[in-house]
Every structure is written in C-alpha cells, then in structure tokens.
C-alpha cells in the first residue's frame, strides 16, 4: 500500500489527466515536506562564482539573448522595409498624379501606431495623448504669438513628462516606454521651435504632424531627426542600392555584437567577486554596450526606412551614425563622450536648448542643456545625478585643459586637435601624448564610476532609486567626485 | 533494488531514436524496462525527459568517477546486473559513499532536466518556447525562463524520490541526500535579466539562465562528502516507524524527521549536508558484501603522501613499480607562418601499482 499519495498514479487512466498532472506537478510528498520543514529555512552559503565554459555561455546566454532580441526587432525591421517599399512604389505609381505625400504620411502614421502597439500594447495612449495635445497647443498658440510656440510646447512637454513620471503612469510601464516618449518629446519640441523661428514655412497638417512623430523608423528606438529631414526624405526617395543594404547589415551586426557582449561577455570576462573597481568598470561597460546596441538598432531602422543619407553633388552616401563607440570606450575627454553618446541628440540639444538659452549666458546655457537632457530622460534621480556630474566633470576638464594648453602651448585641449594645429607642441610629442593618455585614463575612471549603478539589479525594470545610486557610489567612497573636486582645485591653483 | 535501476539508462545514450516515439510506444519501450511503472508514467507524460535522464545518469557516473579517481573507493560501476544496480552492492550499506551516490545522481537528473528545459527539448516545462509566442507587453515572462530550475528540481523529486520505499531510517537518509544533491543544483542556478532601451529605459528585456556546470556541483558535493555527518535518528525519530493512520487521516501525528549527529559536538546537518549512518569499510581488501575489488592492482603515486599516494592507497601492502617507454613529441619550434615542427623523443616512465 502507498500512503504517500491520495491516489495511486499507476492505476490512472489517461482520462484522469488532471489528477495525474496534479501528481506530477505537486511539490513533494508529505514525508519530504516534513523532512525539509525540519531544517527550517535555507542555510544559504555564499555563492560560488566561477567562469562557465564558453560553450555553455553560448548555449545558455548568447542563443537565448539573441533570439529574444530578434523576436522584438524583426517585426520592427519588417515594418521599416515595408514602409520603404511603399514609399518607392508610391513615387512610381503616383508619379503622374498629385504628390503622394499625403498617402505616405498616412502610411507612416499607421505603421508607427502598429509598431507602438506591438511594443507597448495599450500604453501607447500616453504617446498619442502627448502628440494630440501638443498639436492643439501649437494650433492655439500660433494664433496669437508664433515666436513663442517653441517655449509653450517645451513647457507643456516638461510638465507632461513630470506628470506621467510622478502621478499617472505605473512605474514599470513608464520605464519601458520612456525611450519612445523621449524621442517623441524631442521631435515635438524641435517642431515647435522650427515653427517659431520660421524654419518651417507652413504649419504641418495633423497628418504630416503625426506622420513625422510616429515615423516607423524612429518611433521606438529613435533617432531624433528634424521635420525638414522627414519631409525631404519622403519627397526625394532614394532608389535601393547596395550601399543602403550594406549600411543596414553593418549596423545590425554591430548591434547584435554589442548586445551579446553587453549581456553575456562582460560578466564572463570579469567575474563576480573581483576587485570592486574592476566590477564597476564591468557594469558600466555592460551599460554602455547595451546603449550601443540600442543606438545601432536605431541607426539600422532609420536607414532601413529610407532616411539618413547625405546628398553630395552626384551621389548619395548612406553614412548615418548615431553613436561612436570607439570614441567612448577610449575617450579623448569627457566632452567627447558626451558628444558621441548620441549624435542626433547632441545636435538637438545644441540647436534647441543651448542656442536658445545662449542669451542667458554660457554657464546657464550649459546647465540648462544638462537639465533638459535629464528631464527628457525622465527625471530619475540616478540619471539626473549622472548627467549633472558628467556636466560638471566635463566643464572642469574643459577649463583645465584649456588653461594647460595655453600655458604650455600644447595640443592637450578637450577637443581633439585638427590635423594642423597652431600649438608649439604637436600631438606626437611624448609629453603631449602622456598628458592626453592620462586624461583618457581619468575619463575611463569617471565613466566606470558613473555607469556602475546601471547594473542588472531588480530595480532595473522600474528605474533605479536614489538609495540604490547612493549606496553604489558610497561603496566606492565617492572617489570620482573627490577626484573631480581635486581637479577643480588644481585648475584654480595653477 | 528495482527502483535504482534507472541508473542503467546511462547506457542507452546511443540508441536515441527509439525513445523519440509516440507516447504509447514510449511507455512500452524496452529501453524503459529498468524503470518502475511510476517512473515510466512520468517520463511518458513528459516527453523529452527520458533523454535528459539518460544523460543525467551518465554525467552522474562520470562525475562520481572523476571525483573519486584518486580514492581507494573509485566509484566502480557494473553493467551486468551486479546486485541490481549500476553502482553495485554498496547501496546496501548506509555509508558516506552511498550518500554521495544518491546525492550526485539526483542532482544530475535535476541538472540535465533543467538544461533540457532551457534548450526547449522538454515540452511540459512551464516555460517552453512554443507557449511564449508573443513575448511582448508589460508582462514579459519569456523564453529564458526562471522556472527551469524549479521544474528540474521537482521532476527530480518525482522521478528519483519515488523509488524510496519502506519507511525506515535508510529511507529518510536517502531522501535527505537526494534533496541535498538537488539543492546544490538549484541554488547555483540564477536567472539574469537585462534591460535595453534609450539611456537605460526598458524597451527590450532579455533574460538567460545561469546554470552551474555539473563539475561545479560535483566539487561542492565532494566537499560535503568529506564533511558528511554520521547521524542517528532524532530523539523522536522512532515515530517514523509508526505508519499508523497516515495519509489523509485527519489527526496524523507530527513526525519529526531530523537527524542528530553521532558526535554531539557536531552541528546538526543542514539541508545541503550529506548524511550517513554506517562507517565505511576500509576498501582495502576485496569485499564481497559490497562487491568491491579492493585496491590491489590500482595505480598509485609513489611520491605523494595524500590519498592517492602508494602508502595509503595500498593499505601498507606495498607496491610494485615497472618502467615503460613512451614516445612523445618534444622540442617543438614555431616556424613563421604557421607551422609547428616537433621531434619525437623517447622517455622512460614509471608506473606504480598496488600489490
């Protein structure tokens, strides 16, 4: 007889499937339950860390990571390609009729909505809401003061983001769509300012407006591009050519490589339990590579949907780039990191924030730029702290290097010297090289410190909290902040 | 000893095709004869697990042999129905070695089933790939799923523990050691997720399962083997024999299953510790009771003072040494580019074997 179970599984028919499932899925027999219970809780030992074999890493990490990412990205690519093909077809079919642009705006809009739904499901209403509200604001305000439209739009977007962040939206949902909202906000604000300044002559219709904002090649991962680029991209549809395909494939492969490096190899190369600064470097690098993945992805989708070329006299060059990893991994200076982190966003900040705020003074303009940037990123303490620190660090570094460069007359500015610079000591001078190298190392140190709290902890899905950030930094005794203060004092003393 | 015959599945590794048949055929498949009816039902209901179990049995045996290659007891295995089990009659004892065998085999099942789950070859895992067609939206519970470890653990419990019959102290000990083995597997497993999106937002999330290698598990279990506690039934342990009105009966007695160490100064064994109740034999001479051949004829290390050294290994009987020649590649040079040229050298080697 068997007293372990309420029934004997060997006597079951196939029809008693439920009972059998219950038996198979049930945790354990009463005996074992008691046995386990008698131990109380787990006697958790510290985990044993060791490097798993590369084959296991490939099977357990590389393959699942790549396939999971692909399952998201492939539909996006399909939409982008279809959009491109529809554009080409529309231009050939409607050639003799009126411009096909209206139809294309409509397609762009629909595809954008579809891909948004695929990624965010019904959370896309937040995006639609900000889009429609902005359009209404543009319509209303341009009635009486067109030059102020840009300001009105910016104020509205800022308060909308604050409201979503703090009150309306569930943290997890908001955190997942923050990226898309950020791209949208940038597009809306740039549109507002362009309309104010007269860079756009005619007020876009609601169809053009939403076609631009929901453009399938940039609605999820970016990049930002201006309304004028959008219109001209639709008007002059570039024929398919091999360079276009090569560019897309190149960006895609780089994206996949960065993704795999970021998720699998960083924590494989530097295993848990190593020296704490090494770990900081690892986590920061993992975060950076995840950013490169997204950036290359945005590059690929943008180009795939037929944008991001440069027109020269007789040829079209597909040379669009969003990020320059080489200049971030081995940074000449922090200024270079900030610039190359997201090139379109850098252009946006320069054009619409820095230049607009310039009349208020240089320092205020810089502060406002970093403030706008952190607001766009979603007013999260961690991001704001990182961005502001980065702002101060790069300012200090810039000033220090300016002073040093002029007093030694050497090529050690924060900006790389051109081929021919008029300093006495050129870039190949050993002392210049040494100084530049030490600034490279200093930047890498700062980056490791600033990026380390973007680890894969459980906070990640919700956005990191303030205590998380501070605890991570205090583990390293705020070393980089102290170094920055030291650099500043040095700058004042010399 | 019918139940533990599942270990002999380790030998069917080559005949893979005949196990990928339909459910009915599988149940009556001759390869499953070593299994009990219940085990057969279990694997029939969970297609794909049988391959994992066969693989698990194999890695368990390999691991046991690896861990004990330099001990007197070197985990000998028998494939000819020697006492009904692959590991021989040592299972009739209740010594350290027995506890290791139980732990390592159940850990191996847990490990390889979880592994098979994450590879997608077991369709009843709660997280197989097919049921996760649309891994989007706010509730990502996708393919790189965290339930694999739990599934492996549960499956191993169902498959391995079910053979323990009788309600004696040995039964308790086996259950405990089985569980200890599994705990080492599932605590080493960790799901790691990462978000990707514009500046740290979470537009795409990817997850993967960090599975310890079975060698890691083997090393941990070997450590526990060396520190295993000899136990007695707990003070109130006698009551386990009181089957009484067990089962669904309402007023079932609370039966304590704890073990108390023979040496009162020792810590009570925890969930991950191995336990045994009989001292091991010396494993020096041939012992028919456990079917062990003794260490005579085993190779040993003449210079070592450790367990693989000739002194300990041969139990003081002494050893004989014979020299033999080996031909090896030597004096290799690298030629640009890219050739390596070597000479062949003849070297004398000495082999020591126990008398």
Short mmCIF file of N, CA, C and O in Angstrom, two decimals, chain A residues 2-4 6 9-10 12 14 17 20 23-28 30-32 34-39 42-45 50 53 56 59-61 65 68 71-72 118 121 175-176 178-179 182-183 220-221 259 262-263 286-287 290 293-294 342 377 456 460-461, chain B residues 37-38 41-42 45-46 115 119 135-138 142-144 154 157-158 161-162 167 171 175-176 179 182 187 193-211 213 216 220 224 246-248 252 254-257 259 268-269 271-272:
data_model
loop_
_atom_site.label_atom_id
_atom_site.label_comp_id
_atom_site.label_asym_id
_atom_site.label_seq_id
_atom_site.Cartn_x
_atom_site.Cartn_y
_atom_site.Cartn_z
N UNK A 2 0.28 2.27 -0.46
CA UNK A 2 1.03 3.51 -0.58
C UNK A 2 0.30 4.62 0.17
O UNK A 2 -0.81 4.99 -0.18
N UNK A 3 0.92 5.12 1.17
CA UNK A 3 0.25 6.19 1.91
C UNK A 3 0.79 7.55 1.53
O UNK A 3 0.49 8.55 2.16
N UNK A 4 1.62 7.58 0.49
CA UNK A 4 2.24 8.85 0.13
C UNK A 4 1.28 9.77 -0.60
O UNK A 4 1.41 10.97 -0.56
N UNK A 6 -2.72 10.61 -2.41
CA UNK A 6 -4.15 10.44 -2.26
C UNK A 6 -4.69 9.45 -3.27
O UNK A 6 -5.83 9.05 -3.22
N UNK A 9 -0.99 6.71 -8.81
CA UNK A 9 -0.87 7.15 -10.20
C UNK A 9 -0.78 5.97 -11.17
O UNK A 9 -1.12 6.11 -12.35
N UNK A 10 -0.34 4.85 -10.67
CA UNK A 10 -0.22 3.71 -11.60
C UNK A 10 -1.57 3.16 -12.01
O UNK A 10 -1.67 2.42 -12.98
N UNK A 12 -4.10 5.03 -12.82
CA UNK A 12 -4.88 6.06 -13.52
C UNK A 12 -5.02 5.77 -14.99
O UNK A 12 -4.13 5.22 -15.63
N UNK A 14 -5.79 7.47 -18.85
CA UNK A 14 -5.41 8.73 -19.49
C UNK A 14 -6.45 9.81 -19.25
O UNK A 14 -6.15 11.00 -19.32
N UNK A 17 -6.43 12.85 -16.47
CA UNK A 17 -5.24 13.64 -16.75
C UNK A 17 -4.96 14.68 -15.67
O UNK A 17 -3.83 14.91 -15.27
N UNK A 20 -3.40 13.30 -12.63
CA UNK A 20 -2.02 12.92 -12.89
C UNK A 20 -1.12 14.15 -12.94
O UNK A 20 -0.03 14.16 -12.37
N UNK A 23 -0.35 15.24 -9.66
CA UNK A 23 0.67 14.39 -9.07
C UNK A 23 2.05 14.77 -9.59
O UNK A 23 3.03 14.85 -8.85
N UNK A 24 2.10 15.04 -10.88
CA UNK A 24 3.40 15.34 -11.46
C UNK A 24 3.90 16.71 -11.06
O UNK A 24 5.09 16.93 -10.89
N UNK A 25 2.98 17.63 -10.95
CA UNK A 25 3.41 19.00 -10.69
C UNK A 25 3.54 19.32 -9.21
O UNK A 25 4.17 20.29 -8.84
N UNK A 26 2.91 18.50 -8.40
CA UNK A 26 2.89 18.79 -6.98
C UNK A 26 4.30 18.89 -6.43
O UNK A 26 5.22 18.30 -6.96
N UNK A 27 4.46 19.63 -5.40
CA UNK A 27 5.82 19.89 -4.94
C UNK A 27 6.51 18.63 -4.47
O UNK A 27 7.45 18.17 -5.05
N UNK A 28 6.05 18.05 -3.39
CA UNK A 28 6.72 16.86 -2.93
C UNK A 28 5.83 16.09 -1.96
O UNK A 28 4.83 16.57 -1.49
N UNK A 30 4.47 14.24 1.39
CA UNK A 30 4.40 14.74 2.77
C UNK A 30 5.67 14.40 3.56
O UNK A 30 6.12 15.22 4.36
N UNK A 31 6.22 13.23 3.28
CA UNK A 31 7.44 12.86 4.01
C UNK A 31 8.55 13.87 3.76
O UNK A 31 9.19 14.36 4.67
N UNK A 32 8.75 14.12 2.47
CA UNK A 32 9.84 15.03 2.13
C UNK A 32 9.53 16.42 2.66
O UNK A 32 10.43 17.13 3.13
N UNK A 34 7.99 17.18 5.31
CA UNK A 34 8.32 17.24 6.73
C UNK A 34 9.82 17.28 6.94
O UNK A 34 10.34 18.03 7.76
N UNK A 35 10.49 16.48 6.13
CA UNK A 35 11.94 16.44 6.23
C UNK A 35 12.52 17.83 6.01
O UNK A 35 13.36 18.30 6.77
N UNK A 36 12.01 18.48 4.98
CA UNK A 36 12.54 19.80 4.65
C UNK A 36 12.17 20.81 5.71
O UNK A 36 12.95 21.67 6.09
N UNK A 37 10.94 20.65 6.18
CA UNK A 37 10.46 21.60 7.18
C UNK A 37 11.32 21.55 8.43
O UNK A 37 11.57 22.56 9.08
N UNK A 38 11.77 20.34 8.74
CA UNK A 38 12.52 20.19 9.98
C UNK A 38 13.85 20.94 9.95
O UNK A 38 14.49 21.12 10.97
N UNK A 39 14.28 21.37 8.77
CA UNK A 39 15.53 22.14 8.71
C UNK A 39 15.32 23.62 8.89
O UNK A 39 16.28 24.36 8.96
N UNK A 42 16.53 27.94 4.48
CA UNK A 42 17.75 27.56 3.77
C UNK A 42 18.94 27.94 4.62
O UNK A 42 18.95 28.98 5.27
N UNK A 43 19.96 27.12 4.57
CA UNK A 43 21.20 27.58 5.18
C UNK A 43 22.06 28.10 4.04
O UNK A 43 22.88 27.39 3.48
N UNK A 44 21.79 29.34 3.68
CA UNK A 44 22.41 29.84 2.47
C UNK A 44 23.89 30.12 2.64
O UNK A 44 24.28 30.92 3.48
N UNK A 45 24.66 29.43 1.86
CA UNK A 45 26.08 29.73 1.85
C UNK A 45 26.31 30.83 0.83
O UNK A 45 25.45 31.14 0.04
N UNK A 50 32.22 31.09 -10.56
CA UNK A 50 33.27 30.62 -11.43
C UNK A 50 32.85 30.85 -12.86
O UNK A 50 31.67 31.00 -13.18
N UNK A 53 32.01 27.52 -18.84
CA UNK A 53 32.71 27.27 -20.11
C UNK A 53 32.06 28.04 -21.24
O UNK A 53 30.85 28.29 -21.22
N UNK A 56 28.94 26.61 -22.81
CA UNK A 56 27.72 26.80 -22.02
C UNK A 56 27.22 28.22 -22.15
O UNK A 56 26.01 28.46 -22.22
N UNK A 59 25.40 28.48 -25.34
CA UNK A 59 24.09 27.85 -25.36
C UNK A 59 23.09 28.54 -24.42
O UNK A 59 21.94 28.70 -24.75
N UNK A 60 23.59 28.92 -23.25
CA UNK A 60 22.65 29.44 -22.24
C UNK A 60 22.43 30.93 -22.35
O UNK A 60 21.41 31.42 -21.89
N UNK A 61 23.39 31.63 -22.88
CA UNK A 61 23.24 33.09 -22.91
C UNK A 61 23.15 33.65 -24.32
O UNK A 61 22.19 34.32 -24.65
N UNK A 65 19.59 35.13 -25.65
CA UNK A 65 19.58 36.59 -25.72
C UNK A 65 19.33 37.06 -27.13
O UNK A 65 18.46 37.90 -27.38
N UNK A 68 15.75 36.25 -28.26
CA UNK A 68 14.74 37.10 -27.63
C UNK A 68 14.74 38.49 -28.24
O UNK A 68 13.69 39.06 -28.54
N UNK A 71 13.19 38.45 -31.69
CA UNK A 71 11.74 38.35 -31.73
C UNK A 71 11.08 39.71 -31.59
O UNK A 71 9.96 39.92 -32.03
N UNK A 72 11.78 40.66 -30.99
CA UNK A 72 11.24 42.02 -30.91
C UNK A 72 11.58 42.83 -32.13
O UNK A 72 10.79 43.63 -32.61
N UNK A 118 2.71 46.94 -30.87
CA UNK A 118 3.46 45.70 -30.73
C UNK A 118 4.42 45.77 -29.54
O UNK A 118 4.63 44.80 -28.82
N UNK A 121 1.69 47.74 -26.30
CA UNK A 121 0.26 47.47 -26.21
C UNK A 121 -0.50 48.76 -25.92
O UNK A 121 -0.23 49.77 -26.54
N UNK A 175 8.61 53.14 -17.34
CA UNK A 175 10.02 52.89 -17.55
C UNK A 175 10.26 52.18 -18.87
O UNK A 175 11.29 52.38 -19.50
N UNK A 176 9.29 51.36 -19.29
CA UNK A 176 9.51 50.65 -20.54
C UNK A 176 9.30 51.56 -21.75
O UNK A 176 9.87 51.34 -22.80
N UNK A 178 9.70 54.99 -21.68
CA UNK A 178 10.37 56.27 -21.52
C UNK A 178 11.20 56.63 -22.75
O UNK A 178 11.22 57.77 -23.17
N UNK A 179 11.85 55.63 -23.33
CA UNK A 179 12.69 55.87 -24.50
C UNK A 179 11.88 56.43 -25.65
O UNK A 179 12.25 57.44 -26.26
N UNK A 182 10.74 59.88 -25.00
CA UNK A 182 11.85 60.82 -25.10
C UNK A 182 12.05 61.26 -26.54
O UNK A 182 12.18 62.46 -26.83
N UNK A 183 12.05 60.29 -27.45
CA UNK A 183 12.20 60.61 -28.88
C UNK A 183 11.06 61.52 -29.32
O UNK A 183 11.27 62.54 -29.99
N UNK A 220 10.45 53.91 -32.00
CA UNK A 220 10.75 53.08 -30.83
C UNK A 220 12.12 53.42 -30.25
O UNK A 220 12.24 53.75 -29.08
N UNK A 221 13.14 53.31 -31.09
CA UNK A 221 14.50 53.49 -30.55
C UNK A 221 15.13 54.80 -31.00
O UNK A 221 16.30 55.03 -30.75
N UNK A 259 25.00 43.73 -28.22
CA UNK A 259 24.03 43.12 -27.31
C UNK A 259 24.64 41.92 -26.61
O UNK A 259 24.55 41.77 -25.38
N UNK A 262 27.33 42.86 -24.23
CA UNK A 262 26.78 43.50 -23.04
C UNK A 262 26.15 42.50 -22.08
O UNK A 262 26.36 42.57 -20.87
N UNK A 263 25.37 41.56 -22.60
CA UNK A 263 24.67 40.65 -21.68
C UNK A 263 25.53 39.48 -21.26
O UNK A 263 25.46 39.06 -20.11
N UNK A 286 29.03 47.24 -19.47
CA UNK A 286 27.85 46.50 -19.89
C UNK A 286 26.72 47.46 -20.25
O UNK A 286 26.02 47.28 -21.25
N UNK A 287 26.57 48.49 -19.42
CA UNK A 287 25.54 49.50 -19.71
C UNK A 287 25.84 50.23 -21.01
O UNK A 287 24.95 50.44 -21.83
N UNK A 290 25.05 48.07 -23.96
CA UNK A 290 23.61 47.97 -24.17
C UNK A 290 23.12 49.23 -24.88
O UNK A 290 22.25 49.17 -25.76
N UNK A 293 24.02 48.97 -28.48
CA UNK A 293 23.05 48.07 -29.14
C UNK A 293 21.83 48.85 -29.59
O UNK A 293 21.43 48.80 -30.75
N UNK A 294 21.26 49.61 -28.66
CA UNK A 294 20.06 50.38 -29.00
C UNK A 294 20.37 51.41 -30.07
O UNK A 294 19.59 51.62 -31.00
N UNK A 342 25.22 60.14 -28.19
CA UNK A 342 24.07 60.05 -29.08
C UNK A 342 24.12 61.29 -29.97
O UNK A 342 23.71 62.37 -29.58
N UNK A 377 15.22 62.46 -20.04
CA UNK A 377 15.48 61.09 -19.64
C UNK A 377 14.51 60.62 -18.56
O UNK A 377 14.59 59.49 -18.12
N UNK A 456 22.40 45.06 -13.36
CA UNK A 456 21.14 44.38 -13.68
C UNK A 456 20.37 44.05 -12.42
O UNK A 456 19.84 42.97 -12.29
N UNK A 460 15.95 47.48 -12.01
CA UNK A 460 16.11 47.90 -13.38
C UNK A 460 14.79 48.16 -14.10
O UNK A 460 14.65 49.14 -14.81
N UNK A 461 13.82 47.27 -13.89
CA UNK A 461 12.58 47.39 -14.63
C UNK A 461 11.79 48.63 -14.26
O UNK A 461 10.98 49.12 -15.01
N UNK B 37 6.94 1.36 -12.79
CA UNK B 37 5.76 1.79 -13.52
C UNK B 37 5.54 3.29 -13.41
O UNK B 37 5.22 3.97 -14.36
N UNK B 38 5.74 3.78 -12.21
CA UNK B 38 5.50 5.20 -11.98
C UNK B 38 6.48 6.07 -12.72
O UNK B 38 6.11 7.09 -13.30
N UNK B 41 5.55 6.14 -16.26
CA UNK B 41 4.41 7.02 -16.49
C UNK B 41 4.87 8.49 -16.53
O UNK B 41 4.43 9.28 -17.36
N UNK B 42 5.74 8.78 -15.60
CA UNK B 42 6.23 10.16 -15.50
C UNK B 42 6.97 10.58 -16.77
O UNK B 42 6.71 11.65 -17.32
N UNK B 45 4.63 10.97 -19.70
CA UNK B 45 3.85 12.20 -19.65
C UNK B 45 4.68 13.43 -19.98
O UNK B 45 4.14 14.49 -20.28
N UNK B 46 5.94 13.31 -19.83
CA UNK B 46 6.81 14.46 -20.10
C UNK B 46 7.82 14.09 -21.17
O UNK B 46 8.99 13.85 -20.88
N UNK B 115 18.36 21.67 -17.81
CA UNK B 115 19.11 22.00 -19.01
C UNK B 115 18.27 21.74 -20.26
O UNK B 115 18.17 22.58 -21.15
N UNK B 119 16.78 24.26 -23.15
CA UNK B 119 17.07 24.06 -24.56
C UNK B 119 15.78 23.83 -25.35
O UNK B 119 15.81 23.75 -26.57
N UNK B 135 6.27 37.44 -26.93
CA UNK B 135 6.94 37.86 -25.72
C UNK B 135 7.01 39.38 -25.60
O UNK B 135 8.05 39.96 -25.44
N UNK B 136 5.87 40.03 -25.75
CA UNK B 136 5.90 41.49 -25.66
C UNK B 136 4.91 41.95 -24.61
O UNK B 136 4.18 41.17 -24.04
N UNK B 137 4.88 43.24 -24.42
CA UNK B 137 3.93 43.78 -23.47
C UNK B 137 4.54 43.91 -22.10
O UNK B 137 5.73 43.72 -21.93
N UNK B 138 3.70 44.23 -21.16
CA UNK B 138 4.26 44.58 -19.87
C UNK B 138 4.68 43.38 -19.06
O UNK B 138 5.53 43.47 -18.21
N UNK B 142 9.39 35.50 -20.51
CA UNK B 142 9.69 34.82 -21.71
C UNK B 142 10.65 33.70 -21.61
O UNK B 142 11.05 33.32 -20.57
N UNK B 143 11.04 33.31 -22.84
CA UNK B 143 11.71 32.03 -23.03
C UNK B 143 12.86 31.78 -22.07
O UNK B 143 13.03 30.67 -21.62
N UNK B 144 13.63 32.76 -21.75
CA UNK B 144 14.73 32.49 -20.83
C UNK B 144 14.17 32.39 -19.45
O UNK B 144 14.34 33.26 -18.63
N UNK B 154 11.77 19.74 -9.21
CA UNK B 154 10.54 18.99 -8.98
C UNK B 154 10.56 17.66 -9.68
O UNK B 154 10.17 16.64 -9.14
N UNK B 157 12.64 15.25 -7.94
CA UNK B 157 11.96 14.74 -6.75
C UNK B 157 10.98 13.64 -7.12
O UNK B 157 10.95 12.58 -6.52
N UNK B 158 10.18 13.93 -8.16
CA UNK B 158 9.18 12.98 -8.58
C UNK B 158 9.80 11.71 -9.10
O UNK B 158 9.31 10.61 -8.88
N UNK B 161 12.86 10.34 -5.98
CA UNK B 161 12.42 10.02 -4.62
C UNK B 161 11.35 8.95 -4.60
O UNK B 161 11.15 8.27 -3.60
N UNK B 162 10.67 8.79 -5.73
CA UNK B 162 9.52 7.92 -5.76
C UNK B 162 9.92 6.46 -5.55
O UNK B 162 9.14 5.63 -5.13
N UNK B 167 9.84 2.58 5.22
CA UNK B 167 9.77 3.84 5.95
C UNK B 167 10.81 3.83 7.05
O UNK B 167 10.52 4.16 8.17
N UNK B 171 15.54 5.03 4.38
CA UNK B 171 14.66 5.79 3.50
C UNK B 171 14.80 7.28 3.74
O UNK B 171 14.94 8.08 2.81
N UNK B 175 16.31 10.06 1.11
CA UNK B 175 15.55 11.26 0.74
C UNK B 175 16.37 12.51 1.01
O UNK B 175 16.45 13.42 0.20
N UNK B 176 16.97 12.50 2.18
CA UNK B 176 17.76 13.68 2.56
C UNK B 176 18.90 13.92 1.58
O UNK B 176 19.11 15.03 1.11
N UNK B 179 17.81 15.17 -1.78
CA UNK B 179 17.43 16.57 -1.74
C UNK B 179 18.68 17.45 -1.65
O UNK B 179 18.77 18.48 -2.30
N UNK B 182 20.10 17.95 -5.00
CA UNK B 182 19.31 18.87 -5.84
C UNK B 182 19.46 20.32 -5.41
O UNK B 182 19.51 21.22 -6.23
N UNK B 187 20.33 26.02 -6.22
CA UNK B 187 20.78 27.31 -5.69
C UNK B 187 21.87 27.91 -6.55
O UNK B 187 22.11 29.11 -6.49
N UNK B 193 18.67 38.99 -15.94
CA UNK B 193 17.96 39.76 -16.95
C UNK B 193 18.64 41.10 -17.16
O UNK B 193 19.34 41.59 -16.29
N UNK B 194 18.39 41.64 -18.32
CA UNK B 194 18.97 42.94 -18.63
C UNK B 194 18.00 43.73 -19.48
O UNK B 194 17.36 43.19 -20.36
N UNK B 195 17.91 45.02 -19.16
CA UNK B 195 17.05 45.90 -19.95
C UNK B 195 17.87 46.62 -21.00
O UNK B 195 19.02 46.96 -20.77
N UNK B 196 17.24 46.84 -22.14
CA UNK B 196 17.89 47.65 -23.17
C UNK B 196 16.89 48.70 -23.64
O UNK B 196 15.73 48.40 -23.86
N UNK B 197 17.36 49.91 -23.79
CA UNK B 197 16.49 50.97 -24.29
C UNK B 197 17.26 52.27 -24.27
O UNK B 197 18.37 52.32 -23.76
N UNK B 198 16.63 53.31 -24.80
CA UNK B 198 17.29 54.61 -24.81
C UNK B 198 17.72 54.98 -23.40
O UNK B 198 16.88 55.06 -22.49
N UNK B 199 18.98 55.20 -23.20
CA UNK B 199 19.53 55.65 -21.92
C UNK B 199 18.93 54.93 -20.72
O UNK B 199 18.38 55.54 -19.82
N UNK B 200 19.01 53.64 -20.75
CA UNK B 200 18.66 52.87 -19.57
C UNK B 200 17.19 52.60 -19.36
O UNK B 200 16.81 52.05 -18.34
N UNK B 201 16.34 52.96 -20.31
CA UNK B 201 14.95 52.58 -20.14
C UNK B 201 14.80 51.11 -20.52
O UNK B 201 15.76 50.45 -20.87
N UNK B 202 13.61 50.58 -20.41
CA UNK B 202 13.46 49.14 -20.52
C UNK B 202 12.56 48.75 -21.67
O UNK B 202 11.52 48.16 -21.48
N UNK B 203 12.96 49.10 -22.89
CA UNK B 203 12.12 48.80 -24.04
C UNK B 203 12.19 47.32 -24.39
O UNK B 203 11.19 46.70 -24.72
N UNK B 204 13.39 46.76 -24.33
CA UNK B 204 13.56 45.34 -24.59
C UNK B 204 14.23 44.73 -23.38
O UNK B 204 15.12 45.32 -22.80
N UNK B 205 13.75 43.56 -23.01
CA UNK B 205 14.39 42.89 -21.87
C UNK B 205 14.82 41.50 -22.31
O UNK B 205 14.05 40.79 -22.94
N UNK B 206 16.04 41.16 -22.01
CA UNK B 206 16.49 39.80 -22.34
C UNK B 206 16.90 39.09 -21.07
O UNK B 206 17.46 39.69 -20.17
N UNK B 207 16.59 37.81 -21.01
CA UNK B 207 16.92 37.03 -19.83
C UNK B 207 17.64 35.76 -20.23
O UNK B 207 17.43 35.24 -21.31
N UNK B 208 18.45 35.28 -19.34
CA UNK B 208 19.05 33.97 -19.56
C UNK B 208 19.30 33.30 -18.24
O UNK B 208 19.27 33.92 -17.19
N UNK B 209 19.52 31.99 -18.34
CA UNK B 209 19.66 31.19 -17.13
C UNK B 209 21.12 30.84 -16.93
O UNK B 209 21.76 30.26 -17.80
N UNK B 210 21.61 31.23 -15.78
CA UNK B 210 22.99 30.85 -15.49
C UNK B 210 22.96 29.50 -14.79
O UNK B 210 22.44 29.38 -13.68
N UNK B 211 23.46 28.51 -15.46
CA UNK B 211 23.42 27.15 -14.93
C UNK B 211 24.84 26.77 -14.52
O UNK B 211 25.76 26.93 -15.31
N UNK B 213 28.04 24.50 -14.04
CA UNK B 213 28.43 23.28 -14.72
C UNK B 213 28.28 22.13 -13.74
O UNK B 213 28.33 22.32 -12.52
N UNK B 216 31.04 21.84 -11.22
CA UNK B 216 30.92 22.69 -10.02
C UNK B 216 30.08 21.99 -8.97
O UNK B 216 30.45 21.96 -7.78
N UNK B 220 31.24 20.68 -5.23
CA UNK B 220 30.54 21.05 -3.99
C UNK B 220 30.12 19.79 -3.23
O UNK B 220 30.29 19.70 -2.01
N UNK B 224 31.05 18.28 0.51
CA UNK B 224 30.07 17.83 1.51
C UNK B 224 30.33 16.37 1.89
O UNK B 224 30.06 15.98 3.02
N UNK B 246 -1.65 7.01 8.69
CA UNK B 246 -1.05 8.07 7.87
C UNK B 246 -1.97 8.41 6.71
O UNK B 246 -3.11 8.00 6.67
N UNK B 247 -1.42 9.16 5.77
CA UNK B 247 -2.20 9.50 4.59
C UNK B 247 -3.14 10.64 4.87
O UNK B 247 -2.75 11.65 5.44
N UNK B 248 -4.37 10.45 4.45
CA UNK B 248 -5.31 11.56 4.56
C UNK B 248 -5.84 11.74 5.98
O UNK B 248 -6.56 12.67 6.24
N UNK B 252 -3.25 13.11 11.93
CA UNK B 252 -1.97 12.47 11.73
C UNK B 252 -0.93 13.03 12.68
O UNK B 252 -0.85 14.24 12.90
N UNK B 254 2.43 14.38 14.07
CA UNK B 254 3.52 15.15 13.51
C UNK B 254 4.79 14.33 13.69
O UNK B 254 5.20 14.05 14.81
N UNK B 255 5.38 13.92 12.59
CA UNK B 255 6.56 13.08 12.72
C UNK B 255 7.80 13.92 12.43
O UNK B 255 7.89 14.57 11.41
N UNK B 256 8.70 13.88 13.33
CA UNK B 256 9.90 14.66 13.13
C UNK B 256 10.91 13.85 12.35
O UNK B 256 11.11 12.68 12.61
N UNK B 257 11.54 14.51 11.42
CA UNK B 257 12.48 13.80 10.58
C UNK B 257 13.92 14.22 10.82
O UNK B 257 14.77 13.95 10.01
N UNK B 259 17.71 14.59 12.00
CA UNK B 259 18.79 13.68 12.33
C UNK B 259 19.62 14.31 13.43
O UNK B 259 19.82 15.52 13.44
N UNK B 268 24.10 20.06 13.81
CA UNK B 268 23.07 19.25 13.18
C UNK B 268 23.16 19.43 11.66
O UNK B 268 23.35 20.55 11.19
N UNK B 269 23.05 18.36 10.91
CA UNK B 269 23.20 18.51 9.46
C UNK B 269 22.14 19.43 8.87
O UNK B 269 20.98 19.39 9.27
N UNK B 271 20.43 21.40 5.28
CA UNK B 271 19.76 20.90 4.09
C UNK B 271 20.75 20.47 3.01
O UNK B 271 20.46 19.62 2.18
N UNK B 272 21.91 21.09 3.01
CA UNK B 272 22.85 20.77 1.94
C UNK B 272 23.88 19.73 2.34
O UNK B 272 24.72 19.36 1.53
#
